[in-house]
PDB file of C-alpha atoms and ligand atoms in Angstrom:
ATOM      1  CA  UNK A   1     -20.343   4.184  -0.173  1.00 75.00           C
ATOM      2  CA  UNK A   2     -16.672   3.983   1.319  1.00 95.00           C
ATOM      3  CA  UNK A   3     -14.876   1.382  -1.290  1.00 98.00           C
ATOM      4  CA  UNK A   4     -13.075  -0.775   2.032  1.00 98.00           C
ATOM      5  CA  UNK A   5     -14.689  -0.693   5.048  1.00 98.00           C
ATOM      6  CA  UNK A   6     -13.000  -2.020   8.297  1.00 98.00           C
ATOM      7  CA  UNK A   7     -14.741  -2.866  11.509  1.00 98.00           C
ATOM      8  CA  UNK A   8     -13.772  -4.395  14.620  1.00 98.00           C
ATOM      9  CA  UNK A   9     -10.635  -5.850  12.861  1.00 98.00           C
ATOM     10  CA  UNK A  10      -8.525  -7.727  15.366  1.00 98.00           C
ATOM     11  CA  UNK A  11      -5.639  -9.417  14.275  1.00 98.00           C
ATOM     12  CA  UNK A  12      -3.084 -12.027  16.156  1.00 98.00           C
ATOM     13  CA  UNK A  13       0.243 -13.925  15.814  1.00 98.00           C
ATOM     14  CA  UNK A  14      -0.597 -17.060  17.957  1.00 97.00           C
ATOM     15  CA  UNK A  15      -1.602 -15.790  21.394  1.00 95.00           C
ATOM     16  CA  UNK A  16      -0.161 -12.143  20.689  1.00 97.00           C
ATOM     17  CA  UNK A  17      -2.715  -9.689  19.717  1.00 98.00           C
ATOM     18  CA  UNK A  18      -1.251  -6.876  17.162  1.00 98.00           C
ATOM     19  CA  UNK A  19      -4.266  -5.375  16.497  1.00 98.00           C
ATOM     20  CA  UNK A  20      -7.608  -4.504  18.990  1.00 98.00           C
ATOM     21  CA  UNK A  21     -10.764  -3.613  17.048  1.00 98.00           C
ATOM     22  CA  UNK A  22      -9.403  -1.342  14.302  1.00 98.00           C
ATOM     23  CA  UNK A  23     -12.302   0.207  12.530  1.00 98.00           C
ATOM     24  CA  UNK A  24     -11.654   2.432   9.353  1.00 97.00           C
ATOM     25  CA  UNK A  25     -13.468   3.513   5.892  1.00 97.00           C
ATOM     26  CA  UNK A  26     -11.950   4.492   2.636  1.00 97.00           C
ATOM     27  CA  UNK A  27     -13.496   6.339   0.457  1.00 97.00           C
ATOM     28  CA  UNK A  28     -13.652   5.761  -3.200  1.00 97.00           C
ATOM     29  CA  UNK A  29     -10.707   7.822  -5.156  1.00 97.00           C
ATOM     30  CA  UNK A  30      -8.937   9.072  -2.223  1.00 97.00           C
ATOM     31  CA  UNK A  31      -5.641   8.885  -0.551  1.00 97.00           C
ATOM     32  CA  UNK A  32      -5.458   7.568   3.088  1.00 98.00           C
ATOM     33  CA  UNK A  33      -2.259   6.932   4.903  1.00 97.00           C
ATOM     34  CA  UNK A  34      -1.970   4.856   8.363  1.00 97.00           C
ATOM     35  CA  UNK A  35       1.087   6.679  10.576  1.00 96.00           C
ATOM     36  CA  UNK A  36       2.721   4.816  13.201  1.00 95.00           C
ATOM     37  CA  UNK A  37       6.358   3.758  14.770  1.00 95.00           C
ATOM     38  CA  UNK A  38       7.542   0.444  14.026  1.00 95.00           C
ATOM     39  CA  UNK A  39       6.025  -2.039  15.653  1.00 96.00           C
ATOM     40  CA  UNK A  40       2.598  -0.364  15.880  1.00 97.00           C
ATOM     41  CA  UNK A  41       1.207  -2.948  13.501  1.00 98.00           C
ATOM     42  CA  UNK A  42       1.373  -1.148  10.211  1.00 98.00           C
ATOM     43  CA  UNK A  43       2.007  -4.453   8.125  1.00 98.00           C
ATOM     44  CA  UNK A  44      -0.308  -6.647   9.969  1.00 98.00           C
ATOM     45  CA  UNK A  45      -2.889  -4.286   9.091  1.00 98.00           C
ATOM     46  CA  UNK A  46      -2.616  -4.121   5.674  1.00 98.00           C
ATOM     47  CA  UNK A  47      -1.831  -7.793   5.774  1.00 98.00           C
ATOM     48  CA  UNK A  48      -4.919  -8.793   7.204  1.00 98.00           C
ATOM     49  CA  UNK A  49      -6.517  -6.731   4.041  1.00 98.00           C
ATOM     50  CA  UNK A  50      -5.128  -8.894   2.151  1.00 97.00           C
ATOM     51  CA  UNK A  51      -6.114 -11.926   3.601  1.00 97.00           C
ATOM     52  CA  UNK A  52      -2.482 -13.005   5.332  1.00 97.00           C
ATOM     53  CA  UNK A  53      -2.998 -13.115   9.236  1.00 97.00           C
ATOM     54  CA  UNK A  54      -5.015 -14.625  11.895  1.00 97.00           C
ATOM     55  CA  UNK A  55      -8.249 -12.463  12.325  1.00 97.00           C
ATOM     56  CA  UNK A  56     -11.403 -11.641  13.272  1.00 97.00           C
ATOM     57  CA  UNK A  57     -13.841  -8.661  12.670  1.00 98.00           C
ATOM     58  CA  UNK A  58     -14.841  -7.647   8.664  1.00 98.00           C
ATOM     59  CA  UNK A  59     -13.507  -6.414   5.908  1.00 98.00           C
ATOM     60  CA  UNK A  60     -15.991  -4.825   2.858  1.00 98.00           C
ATOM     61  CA  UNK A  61     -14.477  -4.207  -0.296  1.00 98.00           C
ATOM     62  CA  UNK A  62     -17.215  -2.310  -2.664  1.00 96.00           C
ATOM     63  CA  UNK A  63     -20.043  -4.335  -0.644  1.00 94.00           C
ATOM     64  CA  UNK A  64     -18.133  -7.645  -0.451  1.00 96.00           C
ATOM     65  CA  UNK A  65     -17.032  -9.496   2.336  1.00 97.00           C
ATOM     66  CA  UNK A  66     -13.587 -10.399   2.012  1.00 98.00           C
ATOM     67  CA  UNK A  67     -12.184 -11.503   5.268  1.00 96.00           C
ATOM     68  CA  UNK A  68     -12.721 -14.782   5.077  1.00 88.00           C
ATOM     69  CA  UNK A  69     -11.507 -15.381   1.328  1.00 97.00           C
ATOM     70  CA  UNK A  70      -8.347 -16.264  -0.002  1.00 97.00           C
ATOM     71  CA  UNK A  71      -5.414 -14.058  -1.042  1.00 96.00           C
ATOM     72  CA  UNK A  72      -5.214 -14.562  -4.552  1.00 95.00           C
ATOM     73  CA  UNK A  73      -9.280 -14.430  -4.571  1.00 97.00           C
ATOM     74  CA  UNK A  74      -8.548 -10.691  -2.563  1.00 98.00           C
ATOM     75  CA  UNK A  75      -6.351  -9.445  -5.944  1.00 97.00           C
ATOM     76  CA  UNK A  76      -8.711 -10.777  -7.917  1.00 96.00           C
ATOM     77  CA  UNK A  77     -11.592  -8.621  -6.667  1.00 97.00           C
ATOM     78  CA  UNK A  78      -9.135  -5.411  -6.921  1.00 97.00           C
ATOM     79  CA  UNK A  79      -6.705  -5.195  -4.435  1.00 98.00           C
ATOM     80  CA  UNK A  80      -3.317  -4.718  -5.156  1.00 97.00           C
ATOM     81  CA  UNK A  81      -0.184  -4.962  -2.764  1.00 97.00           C
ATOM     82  CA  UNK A  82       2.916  -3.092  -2.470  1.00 97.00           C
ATOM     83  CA  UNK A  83       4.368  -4.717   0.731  1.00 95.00           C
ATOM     84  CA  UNK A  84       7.338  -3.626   2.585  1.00 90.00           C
ATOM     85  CA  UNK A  85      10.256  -5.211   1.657  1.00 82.00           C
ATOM     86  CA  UNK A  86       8.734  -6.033  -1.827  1.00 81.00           C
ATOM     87  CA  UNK A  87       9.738  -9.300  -2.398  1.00 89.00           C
ATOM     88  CA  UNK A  88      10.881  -8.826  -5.755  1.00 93.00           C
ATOM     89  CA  UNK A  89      13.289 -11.851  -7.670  1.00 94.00           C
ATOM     90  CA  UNK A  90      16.267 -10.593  -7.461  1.00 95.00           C
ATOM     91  CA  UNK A  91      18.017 -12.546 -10.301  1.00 96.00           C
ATOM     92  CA  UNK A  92      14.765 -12.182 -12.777  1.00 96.00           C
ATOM     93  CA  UNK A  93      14.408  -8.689 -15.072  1.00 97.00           C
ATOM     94  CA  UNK A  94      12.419  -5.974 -14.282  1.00 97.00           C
ATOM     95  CA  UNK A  95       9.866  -6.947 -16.643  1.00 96.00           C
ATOM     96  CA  UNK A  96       9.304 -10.614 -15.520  1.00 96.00           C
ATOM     97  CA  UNK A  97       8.858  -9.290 -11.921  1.00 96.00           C
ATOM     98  CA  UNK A  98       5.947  -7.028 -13.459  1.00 97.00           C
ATOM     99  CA  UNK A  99       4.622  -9.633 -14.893  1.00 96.00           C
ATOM    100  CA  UNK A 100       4.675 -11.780 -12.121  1.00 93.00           C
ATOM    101  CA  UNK A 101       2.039  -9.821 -11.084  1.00 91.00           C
ATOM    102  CA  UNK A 102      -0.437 -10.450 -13.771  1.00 91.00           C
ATOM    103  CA  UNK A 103      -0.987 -14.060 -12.861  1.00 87.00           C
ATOM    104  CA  UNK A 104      -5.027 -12.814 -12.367  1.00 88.00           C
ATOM    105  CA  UNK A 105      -5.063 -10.307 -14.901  1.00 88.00           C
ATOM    106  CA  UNK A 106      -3.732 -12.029 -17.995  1.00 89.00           C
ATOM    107  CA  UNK A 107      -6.527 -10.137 -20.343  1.00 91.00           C
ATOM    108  CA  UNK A 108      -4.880  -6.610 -19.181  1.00 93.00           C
ATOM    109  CA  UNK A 109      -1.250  -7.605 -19.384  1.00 96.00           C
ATOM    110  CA  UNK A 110      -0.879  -5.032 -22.018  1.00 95.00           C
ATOM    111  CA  UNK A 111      -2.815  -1.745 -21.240  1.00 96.00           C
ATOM    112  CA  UNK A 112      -1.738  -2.319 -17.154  1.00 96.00           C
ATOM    113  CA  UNK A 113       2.180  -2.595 -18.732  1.00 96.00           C
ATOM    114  CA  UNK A 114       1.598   0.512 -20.661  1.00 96.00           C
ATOM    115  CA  UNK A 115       0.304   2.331 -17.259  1.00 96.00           C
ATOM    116  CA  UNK A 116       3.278   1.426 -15.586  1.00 97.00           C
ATOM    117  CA  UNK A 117       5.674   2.462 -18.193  1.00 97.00           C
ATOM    118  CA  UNK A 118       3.828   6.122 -18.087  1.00 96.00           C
ATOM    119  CA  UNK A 119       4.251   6.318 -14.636  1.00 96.00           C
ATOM    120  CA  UNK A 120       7.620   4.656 -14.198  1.00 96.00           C
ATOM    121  CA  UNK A 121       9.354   5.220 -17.737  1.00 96.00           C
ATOM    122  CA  UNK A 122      12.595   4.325 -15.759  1.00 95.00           C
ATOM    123  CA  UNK A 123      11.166   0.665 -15.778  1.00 96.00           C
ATOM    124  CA  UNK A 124      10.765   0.983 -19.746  1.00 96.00           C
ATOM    125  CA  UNK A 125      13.707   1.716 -20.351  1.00 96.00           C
ATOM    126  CA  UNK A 126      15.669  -0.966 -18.112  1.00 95.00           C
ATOM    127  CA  UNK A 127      13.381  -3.895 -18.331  1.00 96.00           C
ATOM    128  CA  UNK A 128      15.906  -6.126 -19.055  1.00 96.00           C
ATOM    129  CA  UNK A 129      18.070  -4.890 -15.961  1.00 96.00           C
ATOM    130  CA  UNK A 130      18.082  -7.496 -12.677  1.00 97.00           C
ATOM    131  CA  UNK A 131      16.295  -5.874  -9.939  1.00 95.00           C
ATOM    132  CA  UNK A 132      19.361  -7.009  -7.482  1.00 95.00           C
ATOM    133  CA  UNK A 133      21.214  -4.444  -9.371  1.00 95.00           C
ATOM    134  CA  UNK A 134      18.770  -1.862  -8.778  1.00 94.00           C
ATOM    135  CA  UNK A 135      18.790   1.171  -6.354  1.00 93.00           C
ATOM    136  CA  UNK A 136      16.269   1.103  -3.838  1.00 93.00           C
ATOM    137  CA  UNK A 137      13.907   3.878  -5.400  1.00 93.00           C
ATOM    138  CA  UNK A 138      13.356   1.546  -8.588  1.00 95.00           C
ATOM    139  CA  UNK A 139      13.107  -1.401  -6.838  1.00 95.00           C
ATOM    140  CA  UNK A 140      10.158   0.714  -5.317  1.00 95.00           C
ATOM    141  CA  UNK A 141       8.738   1.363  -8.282  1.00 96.00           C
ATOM    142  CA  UNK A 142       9.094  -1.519  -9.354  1.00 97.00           C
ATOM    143  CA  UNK A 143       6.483  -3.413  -6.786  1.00 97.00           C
ATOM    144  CA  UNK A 144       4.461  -0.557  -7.336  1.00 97.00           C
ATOM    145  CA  UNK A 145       4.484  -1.555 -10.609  1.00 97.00           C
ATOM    146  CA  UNK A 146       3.986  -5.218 -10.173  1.00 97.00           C
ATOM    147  CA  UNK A 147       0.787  -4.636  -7.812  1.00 97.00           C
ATOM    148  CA  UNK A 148      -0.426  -2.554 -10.620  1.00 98.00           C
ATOM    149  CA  UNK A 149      -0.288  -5.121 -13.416  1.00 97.00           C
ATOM    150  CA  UNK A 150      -3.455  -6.411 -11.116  1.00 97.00           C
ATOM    151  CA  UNK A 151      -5.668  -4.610 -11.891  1.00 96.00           C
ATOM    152  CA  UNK A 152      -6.484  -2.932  -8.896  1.00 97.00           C
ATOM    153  CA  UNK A 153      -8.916  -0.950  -8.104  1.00 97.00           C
ATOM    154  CA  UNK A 154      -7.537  -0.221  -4.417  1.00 98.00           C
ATOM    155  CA  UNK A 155      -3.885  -0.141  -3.701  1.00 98.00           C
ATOM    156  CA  UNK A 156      -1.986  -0.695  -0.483  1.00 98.00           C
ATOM    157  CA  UNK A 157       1.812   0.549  -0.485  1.00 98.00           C
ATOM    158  CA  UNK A 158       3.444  -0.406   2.652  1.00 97.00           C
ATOM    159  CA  UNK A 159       5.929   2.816   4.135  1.00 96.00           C
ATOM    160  CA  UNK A 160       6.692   3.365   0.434  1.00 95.00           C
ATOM    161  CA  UNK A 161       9.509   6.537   1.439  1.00 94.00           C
ATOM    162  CA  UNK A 162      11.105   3.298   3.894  1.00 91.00           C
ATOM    163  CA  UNK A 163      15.357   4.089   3.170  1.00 90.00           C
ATOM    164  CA  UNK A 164      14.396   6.654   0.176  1.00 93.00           C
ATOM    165  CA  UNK A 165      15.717   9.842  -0.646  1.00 93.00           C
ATOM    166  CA  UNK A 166      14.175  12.886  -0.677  1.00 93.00           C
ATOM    167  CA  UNK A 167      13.854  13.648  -4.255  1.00 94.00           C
ATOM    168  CA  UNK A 168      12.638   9.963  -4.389  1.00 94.00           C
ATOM    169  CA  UNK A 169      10.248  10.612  -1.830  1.00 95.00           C
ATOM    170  CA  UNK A 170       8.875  13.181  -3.759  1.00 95.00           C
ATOM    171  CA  UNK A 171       8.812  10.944  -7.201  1.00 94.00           C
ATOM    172  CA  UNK A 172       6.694   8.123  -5.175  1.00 95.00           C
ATOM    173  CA  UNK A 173       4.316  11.126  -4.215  1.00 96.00           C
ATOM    174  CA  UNK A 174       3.748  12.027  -7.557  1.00 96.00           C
ATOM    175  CA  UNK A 175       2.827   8.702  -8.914  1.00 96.00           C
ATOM    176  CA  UNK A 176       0.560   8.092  -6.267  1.00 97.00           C
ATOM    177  CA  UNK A 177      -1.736  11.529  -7.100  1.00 97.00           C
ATOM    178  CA  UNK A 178      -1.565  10.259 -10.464  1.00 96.00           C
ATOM    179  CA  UNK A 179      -2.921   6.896  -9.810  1.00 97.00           C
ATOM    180  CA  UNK A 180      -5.738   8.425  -8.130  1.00 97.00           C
ATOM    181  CA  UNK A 181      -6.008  11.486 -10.163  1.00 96.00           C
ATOM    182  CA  UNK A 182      -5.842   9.776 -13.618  1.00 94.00           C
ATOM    183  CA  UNK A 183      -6.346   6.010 -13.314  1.00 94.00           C
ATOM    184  CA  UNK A 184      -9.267   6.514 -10.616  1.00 95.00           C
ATOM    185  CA  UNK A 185      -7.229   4.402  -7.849  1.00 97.00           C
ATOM    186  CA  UNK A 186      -8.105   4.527  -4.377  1.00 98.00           C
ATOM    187  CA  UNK A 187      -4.684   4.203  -2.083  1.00 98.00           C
ATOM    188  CA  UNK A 188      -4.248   3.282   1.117  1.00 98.00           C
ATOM    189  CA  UNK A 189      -0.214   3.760   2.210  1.00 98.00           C
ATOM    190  CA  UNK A 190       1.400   3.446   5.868  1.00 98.00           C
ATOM    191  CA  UNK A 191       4.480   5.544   6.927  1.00 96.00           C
ATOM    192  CA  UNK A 192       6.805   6.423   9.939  1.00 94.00           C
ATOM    193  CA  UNK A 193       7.410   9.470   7.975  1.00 92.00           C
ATOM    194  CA  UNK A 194       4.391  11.130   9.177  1.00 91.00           C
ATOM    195  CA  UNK A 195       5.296  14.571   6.798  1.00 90.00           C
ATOM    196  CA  UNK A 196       5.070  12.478   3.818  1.00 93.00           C
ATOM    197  CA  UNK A 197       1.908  10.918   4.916  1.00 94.00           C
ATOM    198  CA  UNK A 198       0.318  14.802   5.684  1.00 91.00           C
ATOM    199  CA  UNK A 199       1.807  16.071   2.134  1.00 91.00           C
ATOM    200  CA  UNK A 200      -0.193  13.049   0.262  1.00 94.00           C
ATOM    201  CA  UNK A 201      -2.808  11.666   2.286  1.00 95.00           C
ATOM    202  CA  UNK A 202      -6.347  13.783   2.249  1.00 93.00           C
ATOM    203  CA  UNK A 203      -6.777  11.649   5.817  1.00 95.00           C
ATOM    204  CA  UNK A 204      -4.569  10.844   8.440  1.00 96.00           C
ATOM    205  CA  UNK A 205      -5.473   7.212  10.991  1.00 96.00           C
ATOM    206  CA  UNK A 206      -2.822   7.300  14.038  1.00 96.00           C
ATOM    207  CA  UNK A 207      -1.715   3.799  14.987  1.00 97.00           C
ATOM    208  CA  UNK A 208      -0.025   2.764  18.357  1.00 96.00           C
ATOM    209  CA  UNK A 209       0.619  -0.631  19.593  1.00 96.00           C
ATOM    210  CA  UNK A 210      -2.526  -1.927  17.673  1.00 98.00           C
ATOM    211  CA  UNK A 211      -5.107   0.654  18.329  1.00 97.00           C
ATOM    212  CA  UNK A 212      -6.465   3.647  15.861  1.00 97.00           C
ATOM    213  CA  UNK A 213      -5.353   6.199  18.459  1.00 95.00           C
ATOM    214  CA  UNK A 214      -6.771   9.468  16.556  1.00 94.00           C
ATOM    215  CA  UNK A 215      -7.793  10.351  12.587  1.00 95.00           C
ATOM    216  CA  UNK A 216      -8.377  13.626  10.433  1.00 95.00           C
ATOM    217  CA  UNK A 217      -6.993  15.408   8.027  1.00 93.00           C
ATOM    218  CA  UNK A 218      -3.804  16.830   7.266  1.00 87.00           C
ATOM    219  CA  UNK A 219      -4.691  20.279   9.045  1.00 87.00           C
ATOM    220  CA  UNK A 220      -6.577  18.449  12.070  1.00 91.00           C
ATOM    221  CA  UNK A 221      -3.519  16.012  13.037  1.00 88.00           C
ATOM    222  CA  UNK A 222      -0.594  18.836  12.484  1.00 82.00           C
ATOM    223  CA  UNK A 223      -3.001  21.192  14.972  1.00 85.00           C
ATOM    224  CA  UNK A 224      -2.721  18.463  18.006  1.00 85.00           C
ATOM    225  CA  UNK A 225      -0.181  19.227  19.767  1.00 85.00           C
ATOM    226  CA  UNK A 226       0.363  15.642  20.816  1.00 82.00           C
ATOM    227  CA  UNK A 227       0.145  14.582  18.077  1.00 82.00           C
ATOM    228  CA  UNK A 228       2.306  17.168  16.224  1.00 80.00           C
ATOM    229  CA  UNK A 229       5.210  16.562  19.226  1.00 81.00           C
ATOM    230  CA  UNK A 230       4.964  12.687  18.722  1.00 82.00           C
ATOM    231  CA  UNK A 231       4.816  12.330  14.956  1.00 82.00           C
ATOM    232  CA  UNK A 232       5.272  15.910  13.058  1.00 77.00           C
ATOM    233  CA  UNK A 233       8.522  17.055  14.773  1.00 69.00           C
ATOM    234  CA  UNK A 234       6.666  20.545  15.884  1.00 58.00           C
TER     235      UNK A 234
HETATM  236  N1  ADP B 301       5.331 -12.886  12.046  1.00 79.32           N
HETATM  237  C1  ADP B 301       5.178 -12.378  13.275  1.00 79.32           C
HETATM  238  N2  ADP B 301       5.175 -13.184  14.370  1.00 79.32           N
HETATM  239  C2  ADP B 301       5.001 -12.668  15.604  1.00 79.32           C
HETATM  240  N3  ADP B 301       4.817 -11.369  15.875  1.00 79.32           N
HETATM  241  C3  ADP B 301       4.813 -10.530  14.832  1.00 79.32           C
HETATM  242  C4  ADP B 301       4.995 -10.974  13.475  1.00 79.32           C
HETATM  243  N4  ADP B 301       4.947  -9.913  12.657  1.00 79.32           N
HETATM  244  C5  ADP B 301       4.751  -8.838  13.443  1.00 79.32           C
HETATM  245  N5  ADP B 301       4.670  -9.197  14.753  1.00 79.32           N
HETATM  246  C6  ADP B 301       4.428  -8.296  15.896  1.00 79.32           C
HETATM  247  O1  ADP B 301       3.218  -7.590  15.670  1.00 79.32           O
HETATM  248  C7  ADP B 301       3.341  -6.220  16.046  1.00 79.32           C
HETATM  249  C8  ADP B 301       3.072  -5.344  14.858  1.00 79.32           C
HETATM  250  O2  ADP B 301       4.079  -5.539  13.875  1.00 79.32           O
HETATM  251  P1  ADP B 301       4.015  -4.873  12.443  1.00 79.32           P
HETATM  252  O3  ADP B 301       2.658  -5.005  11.894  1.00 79.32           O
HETATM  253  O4  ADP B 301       5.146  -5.445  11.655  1.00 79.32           O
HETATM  254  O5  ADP B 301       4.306  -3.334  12.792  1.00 79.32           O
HETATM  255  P2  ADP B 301       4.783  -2.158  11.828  1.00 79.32           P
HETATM  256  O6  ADP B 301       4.582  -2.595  10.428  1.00 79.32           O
HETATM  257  O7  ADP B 301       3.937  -0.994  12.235  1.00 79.32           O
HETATM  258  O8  ADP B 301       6.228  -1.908  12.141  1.00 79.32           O
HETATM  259  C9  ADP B 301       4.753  -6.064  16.606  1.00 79.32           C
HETATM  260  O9  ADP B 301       4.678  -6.197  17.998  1.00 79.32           O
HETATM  261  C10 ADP B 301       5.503  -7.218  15.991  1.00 79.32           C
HETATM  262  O10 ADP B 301       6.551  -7.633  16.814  1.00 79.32           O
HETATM  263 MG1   MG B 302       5.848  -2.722   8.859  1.00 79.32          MG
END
């Protein structure tokens, strides 16, 4: 059984529809990425996961319906959220924006810090550091870390390569294989940078203006030449 299933997901900002009838499965310890310019409704999809826009349609996580329930009820049963421009507190450390996150996870503070600090040992080592004084690459990792300190069992990273460098690029890649290869995460990431996305994901969902346009993997999308001229660059 997929772990989140989508269907018919529509979702609006007052009388402007951003998304029409997305339908989508994830399945259970993979990596899917959603591709599409800006504007194509990226965030509002992975908002509406989370319970944070206007919708209608349904939303299954592991055989629950959660489109109806409440954010902090959504973390609770295992999502976690990277979003795009993180939302971090600037003027608090590095480790009391990680543990901001725990607020429903309080028995796991520990083991879900100690994750973290494997996968980010950067964070270890400046937890004491303002995150306003961070580069943009550990403020990165650092809402990666924060969703993490919820337990999750699914994780949604919003364009996590958004104004990184290469070699960070590359860094965020490798944590992400690790979450799914060791900690048994499933991951669900959006991107404009549609290379990163085929490099990661093992499928591919096209989005424009609010519609799943086309989905496959990796070799299906680069092989369209459409699609390969529009979001590939070849
Ligand atoms: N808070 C909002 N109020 C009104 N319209 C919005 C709001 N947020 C996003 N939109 C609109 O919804 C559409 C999808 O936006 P968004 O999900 O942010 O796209 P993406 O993340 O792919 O760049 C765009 O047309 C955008 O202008
Ligand atoms: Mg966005």
């Amino acid at each position: 059984m997929a772990l989140l299933e989508i269907d018919q997901l529509s979702a609006f900002y007052g009388k402007a529809q951003a998304l029409h009838d997305v339908s989508l499965s994830v399945e259970q310890g993979s990596i899917i990425a959603i591709i599409g310019a800006n504007g194509a409704g990226k965030s509002t999809l992975l908002d509406s996961i989370m319970g944070l826009t206007q919708m209608r349609g349904t939303i299954t996580l592991d055989g629950t319906q959660i489109a109806k329930l409440k954010p902090k009820d959504i973390v609770r049963l295992g999502v976690g959220y990277a979003p795009e421009r993180f939302n971090l507190f600037p003027y608090m450390s590095v480790r009391d924006n990680l543990l901001v996150g725990a607020f429903t996870a309080r028995d796991d503070i520990e083991r879900n810090l100690e994750m973290v600090h494997k996968l980010f040992p950067r964070l270890e080592e400046r937890e004491s550091q303002e995150t306003a004084s961070q580069s943009g690459g550990e403020r990165q990792m650092v809402s990666l870390g924060r969703a993490l300190m919820t337990s999750p069992k699914l994780l949604l990273v919003d364009e996590p390569t958004i104004g990184l460098a290469p070699k960070v690029c590359l860094e965020i890649a490798d944590v992400l294989h690790r979450l799914r290869d060791e900690f048994s995460l499933t991951v669900l990431i959006t991107e404009q940078n549609a290379n990163f996305a085929l490099s990661l994901a093992e499928r591919i969902h096209v989005l424009e203006t609010g519609r799943l346009v086309a989905e496959g993997s990796a070799e299906e999308l680069a092989g369209d030449d459409r699609l390969a001229a529009a979001y590939f660059g070849h």
